[in-house]
Tab-separated table of C-alpha atoms in Angstrom:
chain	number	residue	atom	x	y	z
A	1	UNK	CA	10.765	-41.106	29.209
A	2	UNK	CA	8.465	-41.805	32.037
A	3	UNK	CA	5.083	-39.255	32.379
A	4	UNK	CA	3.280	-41.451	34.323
A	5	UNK	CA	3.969	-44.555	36.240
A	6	UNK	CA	1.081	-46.897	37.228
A	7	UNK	CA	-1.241	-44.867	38.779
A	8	UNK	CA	-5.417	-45.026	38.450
A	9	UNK	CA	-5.223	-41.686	36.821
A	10	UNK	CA	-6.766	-41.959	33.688
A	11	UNK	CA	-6.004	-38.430	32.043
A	12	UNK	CA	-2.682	-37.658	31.617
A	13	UNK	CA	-1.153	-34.170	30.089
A	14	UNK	CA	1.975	-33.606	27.976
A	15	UNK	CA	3.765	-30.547	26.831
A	16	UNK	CA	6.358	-31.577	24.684
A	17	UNK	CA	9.344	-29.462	25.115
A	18	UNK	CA	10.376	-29.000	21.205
A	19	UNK	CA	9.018	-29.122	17.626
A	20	UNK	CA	9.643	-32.503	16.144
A	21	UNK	CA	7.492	-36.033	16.305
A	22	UNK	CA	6.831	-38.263	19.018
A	23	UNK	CA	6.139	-41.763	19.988
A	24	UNK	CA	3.652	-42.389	23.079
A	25	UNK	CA	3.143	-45.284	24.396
A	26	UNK	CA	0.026	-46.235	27.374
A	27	UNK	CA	0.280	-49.107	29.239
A	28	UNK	CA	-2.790	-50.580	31.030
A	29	UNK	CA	-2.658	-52.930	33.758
A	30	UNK	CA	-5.567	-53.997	35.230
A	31	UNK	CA	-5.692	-56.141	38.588
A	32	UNK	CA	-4.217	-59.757	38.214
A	33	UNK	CA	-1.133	-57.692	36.729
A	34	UNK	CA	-1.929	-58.108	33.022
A	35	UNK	CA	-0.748	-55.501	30.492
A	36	UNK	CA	-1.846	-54.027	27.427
A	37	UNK	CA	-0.161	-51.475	25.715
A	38	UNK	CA	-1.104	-48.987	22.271
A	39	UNK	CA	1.111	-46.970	20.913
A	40	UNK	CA	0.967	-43.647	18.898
A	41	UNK	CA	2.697	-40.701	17.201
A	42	UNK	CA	2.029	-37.059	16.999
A	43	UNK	CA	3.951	-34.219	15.480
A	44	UNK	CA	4.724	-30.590	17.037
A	45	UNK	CA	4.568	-28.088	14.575
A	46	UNK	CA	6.217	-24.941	14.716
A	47	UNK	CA	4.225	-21.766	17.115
A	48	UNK	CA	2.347	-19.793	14.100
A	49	UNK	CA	4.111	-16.455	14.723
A	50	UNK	CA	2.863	-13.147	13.174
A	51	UNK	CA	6.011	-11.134	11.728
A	52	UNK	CA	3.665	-8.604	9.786
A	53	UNK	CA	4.782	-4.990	9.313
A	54	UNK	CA	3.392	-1.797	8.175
A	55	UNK	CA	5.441	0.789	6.029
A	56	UNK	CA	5.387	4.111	7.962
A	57	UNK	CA	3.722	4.853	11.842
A	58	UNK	CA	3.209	8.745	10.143
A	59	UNK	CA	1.582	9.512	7.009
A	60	UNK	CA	0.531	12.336	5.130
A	61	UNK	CA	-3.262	12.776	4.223
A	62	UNK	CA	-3.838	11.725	0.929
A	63	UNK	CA	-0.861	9.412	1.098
A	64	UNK	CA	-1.439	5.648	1.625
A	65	UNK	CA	-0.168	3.123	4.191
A	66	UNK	CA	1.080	-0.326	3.327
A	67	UNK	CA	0.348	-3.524	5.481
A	68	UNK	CA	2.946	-6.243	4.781
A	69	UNK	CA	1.665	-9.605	5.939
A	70	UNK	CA	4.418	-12.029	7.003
A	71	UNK	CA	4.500	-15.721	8.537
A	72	UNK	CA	6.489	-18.496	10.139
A	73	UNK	CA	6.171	-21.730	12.076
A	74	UNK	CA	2.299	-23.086	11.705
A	75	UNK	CA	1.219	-25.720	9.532
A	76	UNK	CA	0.706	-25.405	5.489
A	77	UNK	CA	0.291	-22.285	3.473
A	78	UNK	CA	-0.898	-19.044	4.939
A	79	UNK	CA	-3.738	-16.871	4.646
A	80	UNK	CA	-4.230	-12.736	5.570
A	81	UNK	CA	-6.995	-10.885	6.302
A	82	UNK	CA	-6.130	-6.703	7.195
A	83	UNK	CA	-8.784	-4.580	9.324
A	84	UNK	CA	-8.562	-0.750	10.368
A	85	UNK	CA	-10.441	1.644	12.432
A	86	UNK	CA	-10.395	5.298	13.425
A	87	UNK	CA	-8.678	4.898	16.764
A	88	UNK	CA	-11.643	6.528	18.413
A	89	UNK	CA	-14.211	3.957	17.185
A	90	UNK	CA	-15.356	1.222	18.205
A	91	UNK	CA	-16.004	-1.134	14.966
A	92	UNK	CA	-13.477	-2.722	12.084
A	93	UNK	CA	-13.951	-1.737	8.963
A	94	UNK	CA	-12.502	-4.609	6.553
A	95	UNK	CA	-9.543	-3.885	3.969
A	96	UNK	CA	-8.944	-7.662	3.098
A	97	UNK	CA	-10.838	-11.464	4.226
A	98	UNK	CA	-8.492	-14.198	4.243
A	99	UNK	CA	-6.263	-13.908	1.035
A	100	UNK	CA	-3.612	-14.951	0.009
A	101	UNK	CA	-2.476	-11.783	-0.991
A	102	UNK	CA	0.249	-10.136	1.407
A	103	UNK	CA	0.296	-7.137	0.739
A	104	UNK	CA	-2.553	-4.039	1.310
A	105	UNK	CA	-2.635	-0.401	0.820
A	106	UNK	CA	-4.776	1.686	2.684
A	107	UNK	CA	-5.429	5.043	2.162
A	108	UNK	CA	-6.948	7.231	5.211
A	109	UNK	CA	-9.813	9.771	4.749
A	110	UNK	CA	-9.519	11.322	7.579
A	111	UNK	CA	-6.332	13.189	9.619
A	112	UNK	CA	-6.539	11.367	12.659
A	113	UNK	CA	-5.398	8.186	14.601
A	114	UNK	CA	-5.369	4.662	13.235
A	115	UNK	CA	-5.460	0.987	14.609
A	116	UNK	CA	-4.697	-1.599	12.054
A	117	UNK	CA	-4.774	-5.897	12.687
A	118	UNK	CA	-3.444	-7.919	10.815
A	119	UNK	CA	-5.056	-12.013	11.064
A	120	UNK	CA	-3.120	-14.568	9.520
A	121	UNK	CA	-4.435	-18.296	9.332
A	122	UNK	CA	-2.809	-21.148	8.291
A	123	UNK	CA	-4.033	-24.325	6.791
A	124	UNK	CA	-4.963	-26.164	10.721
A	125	UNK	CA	-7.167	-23.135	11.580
A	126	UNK	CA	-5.068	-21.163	14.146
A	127	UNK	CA	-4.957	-17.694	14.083
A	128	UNK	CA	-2.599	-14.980	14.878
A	129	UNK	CA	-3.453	-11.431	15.484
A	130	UNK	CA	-1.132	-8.618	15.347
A	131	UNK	CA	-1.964	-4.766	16.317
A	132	UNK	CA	-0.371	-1.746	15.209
A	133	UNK	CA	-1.125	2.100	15.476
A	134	UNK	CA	-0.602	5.226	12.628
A	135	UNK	CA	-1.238	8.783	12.757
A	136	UNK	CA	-2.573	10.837	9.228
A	137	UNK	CA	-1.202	14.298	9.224
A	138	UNK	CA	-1.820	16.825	7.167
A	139	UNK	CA	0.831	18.778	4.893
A	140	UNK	CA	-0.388	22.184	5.122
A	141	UNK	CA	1.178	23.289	1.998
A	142	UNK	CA	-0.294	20.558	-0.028
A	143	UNK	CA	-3.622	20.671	1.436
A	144	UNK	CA	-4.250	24.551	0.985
A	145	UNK	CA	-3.149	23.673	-2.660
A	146	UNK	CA	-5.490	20.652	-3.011
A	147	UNK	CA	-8.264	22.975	-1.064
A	148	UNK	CA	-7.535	25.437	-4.155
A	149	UNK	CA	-7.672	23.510	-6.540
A	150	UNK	CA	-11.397	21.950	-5.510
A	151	UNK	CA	-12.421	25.231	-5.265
A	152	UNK	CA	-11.390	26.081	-9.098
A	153	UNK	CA	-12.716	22.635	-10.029
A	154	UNK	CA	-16.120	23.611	-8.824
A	155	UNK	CA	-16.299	26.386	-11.064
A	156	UNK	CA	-14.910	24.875	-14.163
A	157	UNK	CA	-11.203	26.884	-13.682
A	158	UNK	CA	-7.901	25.527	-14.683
A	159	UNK	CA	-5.994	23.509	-11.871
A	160	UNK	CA	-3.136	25.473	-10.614
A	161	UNK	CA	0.181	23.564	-11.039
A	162	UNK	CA	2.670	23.809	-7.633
A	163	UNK	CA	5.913	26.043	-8.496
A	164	UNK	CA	9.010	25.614	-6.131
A	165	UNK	CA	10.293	28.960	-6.805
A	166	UNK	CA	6.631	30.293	-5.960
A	167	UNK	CA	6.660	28.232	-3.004
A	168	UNK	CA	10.106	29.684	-1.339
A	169	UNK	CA	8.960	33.079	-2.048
A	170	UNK	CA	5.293	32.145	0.075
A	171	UNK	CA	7.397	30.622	2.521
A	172	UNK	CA	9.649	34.008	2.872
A	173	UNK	CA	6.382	36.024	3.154
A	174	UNK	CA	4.723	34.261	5.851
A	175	UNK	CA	7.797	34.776	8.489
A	176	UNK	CA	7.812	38.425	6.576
A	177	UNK	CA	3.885	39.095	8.099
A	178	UNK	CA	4.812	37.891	11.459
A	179	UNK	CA	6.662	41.360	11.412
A	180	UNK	CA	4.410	43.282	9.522
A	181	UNK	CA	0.515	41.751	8.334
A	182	UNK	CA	0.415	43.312	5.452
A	183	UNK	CA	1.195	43.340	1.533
A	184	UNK	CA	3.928	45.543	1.992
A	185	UNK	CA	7.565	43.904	3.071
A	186	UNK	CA	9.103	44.864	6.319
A	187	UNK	CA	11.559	46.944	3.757
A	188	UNK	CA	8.252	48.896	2.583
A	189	UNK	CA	8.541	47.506	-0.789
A	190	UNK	CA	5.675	45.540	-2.606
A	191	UNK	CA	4.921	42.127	-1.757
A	192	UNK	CA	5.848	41.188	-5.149
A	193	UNK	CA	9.343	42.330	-5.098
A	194	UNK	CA	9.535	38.678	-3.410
A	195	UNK	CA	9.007	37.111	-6.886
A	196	UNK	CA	12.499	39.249	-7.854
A	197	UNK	CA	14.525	37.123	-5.041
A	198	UNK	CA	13.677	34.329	-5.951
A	199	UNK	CA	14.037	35.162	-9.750
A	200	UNK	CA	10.235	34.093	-10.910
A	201	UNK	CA	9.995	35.453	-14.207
A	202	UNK	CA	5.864	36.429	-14.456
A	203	UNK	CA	3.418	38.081	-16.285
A	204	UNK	CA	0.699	38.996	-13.140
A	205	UNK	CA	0.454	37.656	-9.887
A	206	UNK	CA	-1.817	37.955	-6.624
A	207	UNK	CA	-1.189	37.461	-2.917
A	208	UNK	CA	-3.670	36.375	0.328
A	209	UNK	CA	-2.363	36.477	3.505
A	210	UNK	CA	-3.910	35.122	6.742
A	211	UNK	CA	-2.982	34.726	10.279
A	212	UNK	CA	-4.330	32.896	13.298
A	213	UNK	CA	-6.377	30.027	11.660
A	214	UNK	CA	-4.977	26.477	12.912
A	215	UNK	CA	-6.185	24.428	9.884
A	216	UNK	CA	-5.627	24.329	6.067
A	217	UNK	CA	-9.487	24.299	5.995
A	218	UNK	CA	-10.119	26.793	8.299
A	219	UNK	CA	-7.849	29.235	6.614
A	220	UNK	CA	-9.677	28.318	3.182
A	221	UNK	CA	-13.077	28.563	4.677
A	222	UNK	CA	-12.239	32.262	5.844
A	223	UNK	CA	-10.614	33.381	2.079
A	224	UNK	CA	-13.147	32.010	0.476
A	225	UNK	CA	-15.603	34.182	1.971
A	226	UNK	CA	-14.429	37.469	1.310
A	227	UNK	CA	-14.786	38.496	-2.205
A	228	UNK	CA	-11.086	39.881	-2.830
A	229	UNK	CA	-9.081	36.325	-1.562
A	230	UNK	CA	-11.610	34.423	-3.368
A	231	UNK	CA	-10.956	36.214	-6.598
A	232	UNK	CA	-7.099	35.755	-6.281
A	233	UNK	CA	-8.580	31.861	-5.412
A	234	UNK	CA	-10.803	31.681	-8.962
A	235	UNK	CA	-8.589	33.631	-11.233
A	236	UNK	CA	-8.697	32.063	-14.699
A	237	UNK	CA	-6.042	33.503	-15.470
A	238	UNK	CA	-3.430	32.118	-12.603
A	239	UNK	CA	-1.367	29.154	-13.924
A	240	UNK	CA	0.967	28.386	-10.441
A	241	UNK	CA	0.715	28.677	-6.696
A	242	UNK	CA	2.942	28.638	-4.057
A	243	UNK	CA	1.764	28.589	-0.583
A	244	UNK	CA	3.552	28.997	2.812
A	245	UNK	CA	3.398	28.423	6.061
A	246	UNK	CA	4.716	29.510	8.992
A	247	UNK	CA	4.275	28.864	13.124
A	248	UNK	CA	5.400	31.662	15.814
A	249	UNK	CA	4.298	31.459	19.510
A	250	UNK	CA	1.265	28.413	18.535
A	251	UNK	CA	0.213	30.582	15.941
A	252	UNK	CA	-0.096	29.909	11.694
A	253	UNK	CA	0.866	32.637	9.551
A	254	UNK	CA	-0.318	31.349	5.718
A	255	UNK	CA	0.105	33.067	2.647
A	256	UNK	CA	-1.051	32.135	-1.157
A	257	UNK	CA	1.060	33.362	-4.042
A	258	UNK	CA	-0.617	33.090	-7.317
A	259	UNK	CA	1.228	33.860	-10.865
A	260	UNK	CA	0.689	33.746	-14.722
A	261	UNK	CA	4.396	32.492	-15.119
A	262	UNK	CA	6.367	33.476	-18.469
């Protein structure tokens, strides 16, 4: 195949149209019409491509992400490096240099956006960048528990074990205070005729209720100051907690069931 015929251009470019080897051959001819000629052979190696994936685009705080690192084409073995930032910053902070490992975990610290690249390099040098986005969000229900649970680790108390049956009956009072903010039902019974629904068998139990705060935190922060919540909060003597929560209108309605089950 012809590139060039006889011309005095002395810098000739080829783009060879697949990935296999090549013979090249240059001709020079200089003026009385003799002709020289050198050969050579050069390989095309398959486009490094970078197939890596990530396991979820959502998690849930104090879950962790994994990067999966995967390769074709290029030349030799492969190598991985994984970075990540806060979508709102500017800097990379590094989860793995150049490994051969291929696959990372990374565990957020913060509820908020991510942005997550993952290099590979193979053995010529050339690199391949890929870019991908997550989003930490918070499980209210777990977090208010974890939140509790700090709170009785601070003062030396037992850590409060999650109870389903707890949990339904939190999640039935915090649509029941939508109707009526209080620790009476909407029946006028005791909030604790709950527990007999949903057939928890218990020796004592407290309630908080709350309304209006947006965050896990924020709800926290607010029992935590006033001295009857934070009681319910420190009781030694509380084994389980369920917790509920429930949205009307853009607005949180949380509630904290605590119980010495039997």
């Amino acid at each position: 195949m012809t590139k060039q015929k006889f011309i005095e251009n002395s810098k000739v470019v080829i783009k060879p149209a697949k990935e296999t080897e090549y013979d090249l051959c240059v001709k020079v001819r200089d003026s009385s019409g003799k002709i020289v000629k050198k050969y050579f052979t050069f390989k095309v190696n398959p486009e490094l491509k970078n197939n890596s994936v990530i396991s979820k685009t959502t998690v849930v705080y104090g879950e962790s992400l994994k990067v999966y690192g995967r390769a074709e084409g290029g030349v030799g073995k492969y190598m991985y490096a994984v970075y990540y930032k806060k979508a709102s910053d500017e800097s990379w902070t590094t989860k793995q240099s150049y490994s051969r490992n291929t696959v990372v975990s990374i565990k957020p610290a913060k509820a908020v956006n991510y942005n997550v690249c993952v290099k590979i390099q193979d053995e010529q040098g050339t690199v391949v960048k890929k870019y991908f986005d997550f989003t930490v969000k918070v499980d209210n229900v777990k977090e208010v528990i974890r939140l509790t649970n700090e709170e009785r680790q601070k003062v030396g108390v037992g850590l409060l074990t999650q109870d389903a049956d707890l949990t339904a009956a939190a999640n039935k009072r915090a649509e029941e205070i939508v109707e009526s903010f209080s620790h009476t039902r909407p029946d006028g019974t005791s909030c604790f005729t709950v527990l007999d629904d949903y057939n928890v068998r218990y020796w004592s139990a407290g309630e908080n209720i709350a309304y209006g705060y947006g965050t896990p935190a924020s709800v926290m922060n607010s029992w935590m100051n006033s001295e009857g919540h934070r009681e319910n909060i420190l009781d030694s003597y509380f084994s389980h907690i369920g917790v509920g929560c429930y949205e009307k209108n853009g607005r949180k309605y949380w509630v904290q069931i605590f119980a010495k089950l039997r």
